[in-house]
Amino acid sequence: MKKKVIGLIDGQSGNIGSINKAIKDIIKGRPYQLKIIKSHFNYASFDKIILPGQGAYATLMSNLKKLKIIQPLKKYLENNSSYLGICVGMQILSDWGYEDKTTRGLGIISGDIKKFRNNKLIIPHMGWNTINLNKDDTIITNSFDKKDFYFVHSYIFQNIKKSDVLAFTLYGQKFPSIVKKGNIYGVQFHPEKSHKHGLNLIKNYILKS
Amino acid sequence: MLKTRIIPCLDVIKNKVVKGVNFKNIKVMGNAVEMAKYYSLSGADELCMLDINASYQNRKTFIKTVESIAKVINIPLTVGGGVSDLSDITDLLNAGADKVSINSAAVKNPKLIRQASLRHGSQCIVVAIDGKRHKNKMKVVIKGGREITKNELITWAKQVQSLGAGEILMTSMDTDGVQNGFDSNMLKKVTSNVSIPVIASGGVGSLEHFYLGYLTKSTGLLAASVFHSRKYNIKIVKKYLSSKGVPVRL
């Protein structure tokens, strides 16, 4: 049987160690293989791509540009291929990011990444918070509804279509904690740091899609 | 709703968790990797580990311990102690730390905070501040409280925020190690003057102390002895806090 190929993009935006290990544990003994993407790649040779990210939107976009990853990644996403973006890896699916400087994103899910509106909030939004599912999903199933995940971010997805928001979280305001369009998923939290529910989410993404 | 984080802290020498009041009578509490695993499984929201004897020889073993711990837990890991420059920060992040805490080095060279947060992002730079009352003023101290700096506590807390720290780990040297409760007064002064998260540290001895810590608007509550001695486990602390109406991850 042909093995499914999972690509893990190392956008030099934070440590990929935890997510790398989580994926390896999940696919052990199963017909999958994991490849780390660090440069231009053939988008047709991957069944799934995961992009974790930390830090600033502009930094991740410029890293991906330097590594020549933007073009194949855009093609991959425009084909509606399976994708999981984590934190900034989710945010860059948007049209524009407004962190540090205005930066064009991948333009896959329409909307912008802007700072939390309430200036009395403790920022970054750091710690465990609850996700509320808007609808049932084959991967992010009802079992994840009202569960806590680990967040650390100061910017959120805004001006997004309601239909692209799979789950929301409350922190001074409602904001999208999971976005989804076709086979493309983005999570604002860090499933790789979110103990068992986080690992189950990664597991579902890999095995159920 | 954002949950208040319960954070066990491991004071580590090489690969052992130790306990000692003011570095005297140091006692081995257990193996660092085993204890980290236990806390992660039993509901800790984050883990903090500090190299309390960061000599050149011990450092290598400590870094290996960080690597081993990062492999067995899947909650965030903050590592500090003996961080003196950018390369120390990079080494710890590469070893698997999610956040690095800087203390004395930041006091000596505040620019380090800016450089580190620009390079790695504010979210992974924690500034640990040790505070102590001195001649009716709250001052920043270093070297475990033995050296009082010229920095006034609140001014310094505001400064580390503007330099790009993502979080403050606030320890009161007036209450640390004596288990009479957090320094509520000092913590409230800090939380009301900054807008980044503050972790309260130093002094937990009872369940009520955790609740009083929550009331200071600290979003993380750090404790060591009460957990290492098995006086309380994390579930008991969280159940108690929940019964008092504090949002926690159960």
Coordinates of C-alpha atoms in Angstrom, one line a residue, chain B residues 20-164:
Chain B
G20 CA 16.8 24.4 49.8
V21 CA 15.9 27.6 51.6
N22 CA 18.3 30.3 50.4
F23 CA 20.6 27.7 48.9
K24 CA 21.2 26.2 52.3
N25 CA 20.5 22.6 53.3
I26 CA 19.9 21.5 49.7
K27 CA 17.8 18.4 49.6
V28 CA 17.2 16.2 46.5
M29 CA 13.4 15.9 45.9
G30 CA 13.5 13.6 42.9
N31 CA 14.5 13.0 39.3
A32 CA 13.6 16.0 37.1
V33 CA 12.3 14.0 34.1
E34 CA 10.1 11.7 36.2
M35 CA 8.7 14.6 38.2
A36 CA 8.0 16.7 35.0
K37 CA 6.2 13.7 33.5
Y38 CA 4.1 13.3 36.6
Y39 CA 3.1 16.9 36.8
S40 CA 2.1 17.0 33.1
L41 CA -0.1 13.9 33.5
S42 CA -1.6 15.1 36.7
G43 CA -3.0 18.4 35.3
A44 CA -0.3 21.1 35.5
D45 CA -1.1 23.8 33.0
E46 CA 2.5 24.7 32.4
L47 CA 5.9 23.6 33.8
C48 CA 8.7 25.8 34.9
M49 CA 12.3 24.6 35.5
L50 CA 15.2 26.6 36.7
D51 CA 18.9 25.7 36.7
I52 CA 19.8 26.9 40.2
N53 CA 23.4 26.0 39.9
A54 CA 24.3 27.0 36.3
S55 CA 28.0 26.3 36.4
Y56 CA 29.7 25.4 33.2
Q57 CA 30.0 21.7 34.1
N58 CA 26.4 21.3 35.3
R59 CA 25.0 23.2 32.3
K60 CA 25.5 20.4 29.8
T61 CA 23.6 17.9 31.9
F62 CA 20.9 20.5 32.6
I63 CA 20.4 21.1 28.8
K64 CA 20.1 17.3 28.3
T65 CA 17.5 17.2 31.0
V66 CA 15.5 20.0 29.3
E67 CA 15.6 17.9 26.1
S68 CA 14.4 14.8 27.9
I69 CA 11.6 16.7 29.6
A70 CA 10.4 18.4 26.4
K71 CA 10.1 14.9 24.9
V72 CA 7.8 13.5 27.6
I73 CA 5.4 16.4 28.3
N74 CA 3.0 18.2 26.0
I75 CA 2.3 21.3 28.0
P76 CA 4.3 24.5 27.8
L77 CA 7.7 24.5 29.3
T78 CA 9.5 27.6 30.7
V79 CA 13.2 27.3 31.4
G80 CA 15.4 29.7 33.3
G81 CA 18.4 30.1 35.5
G82 CA 21.8 31.0 34.3
V83 CA 20.6 32.7 31.1
S84 CA 23.2 35.3 30.3
D85 CA 23.1 36.1 26.6
L86 CA 21.2 35.5 23.4
S87 CA 23.0 32.2 22.7
D88 CA 21.9 30.8 26.0
I89 CA 18.3 31.6 25.0
T90 CA 18.7 30.0 21.6
D91 CA 20.3 26.8 23.2
L92 CA 17.3 26.4 25.5
L93 CA 14.7 27.0 22.8
N94 CA 16.5 24.4 20.6
A95 CA 16.5 22.0 23.5
G96 CA 12.7 22.2 23.5
A97 CA 11.8 25.1 25.9
D98 CA 8.7 27.0 24.8
K99 CA 9.7 30.0 26.9
V100 CA 12.9 31.2 28.4
S101 CA 13.1 33.2 31.6
I102 CA 15.8 35.8 32.0
N103 CA 16.6 37.4 35.4
S104 CA 19.9 39.0 36.4
A105 CA 21.2 39.2 32.9
A106 CA 18.2 41.4 32.0
V107 CA 18.9 43.7 35.0
K108 CA 22.5 44.0 34.0
N109 CA 21.7 44.5 30.3
P110 CA 18.1 45.5 29.7
K111 CA 18.7 45.5 25.9
L112 CA 18.9 41.7 26.0
I113 CA 15.1 41.7 26.5
R114 CA 14.5 43.6 23.3
Q115 CA 17.1 41.6 21.3
A116 CA 15.6 38.3 22.5
S117 CA 12.0 39.3 21.8
L118 CA 12.9 40.6 18.4
R119 CA 14.7 37.4 17.5
H120 CA 12.4 34.8 19.0
G121 CA 9.1 36.7 19.6
S122 CA 7.8 38.2 22.8
Q123 CA 5.7 35.1 23.5
C124 CA 8.7 33.1 24.5
I125 CA 10.6 35.7 26.5
V126 CA 9.7 35.7 30.2
V127 CA 11.4 38.2 32.5
A128 CA 11.8 36.8 36.1
I129 CA 11.8 39.6 38.6
D130 CA 12.8 39.1 42.2
G131 CA 11.4 41.8 44.5
K132 CA 12.2 42.8 48.0
R133 CA 11.3 45.6 50.4
H134 CA 14.3 47.8 51.3
K135 CA 14.0 51.0 53.3
N136 CA 10.2 51.3 52.6
K137 CA 10.7 50.8 48.9
M138 CA 10.1 47.8 46.7
K139 CA 13.4 47.1 44.9
V140 CA 14.6 44.6 42.4
V141 CA 17.1 42.1 43.8
I142 CA 19.5 39.6 42.2
K143 CA 21.6 36.7 43.3
G144 CA 18.8 35.1 45.2
G145 CA 18.0 38.3 47.1
R146 CA 21.6 38.9 48.3
E147 CA 22.2 41.9 46.1
I148 CA 19.8 44.9 46.0
T149 CA 19.9 46.7 42.7
K150 CA 19.2 50.4 42.1
N151 CA 16.0 49.4 40.2
E152 CA 12.7 50.3 41.7
L153 CA 10.3 47.3 41.2
I154 CA 7.4 48.9 39.5
T155 CA 9.6 51.0 37.2
W156 CA 11.5 47.9 36.2
A157 CA 8.3 45.9 35.6
K158 CA 7.0 48.6 33.3
Q159 CA 10.4 48.8 31.5
V160 CA 10.6 45.0 30.8
Q161 CA 7.1 45.2 29.3
S162 CA 8.1 48.1 27.0
L163 CA 11.3 46.2 26.1
G164 CA 9.2 43.3 24.8

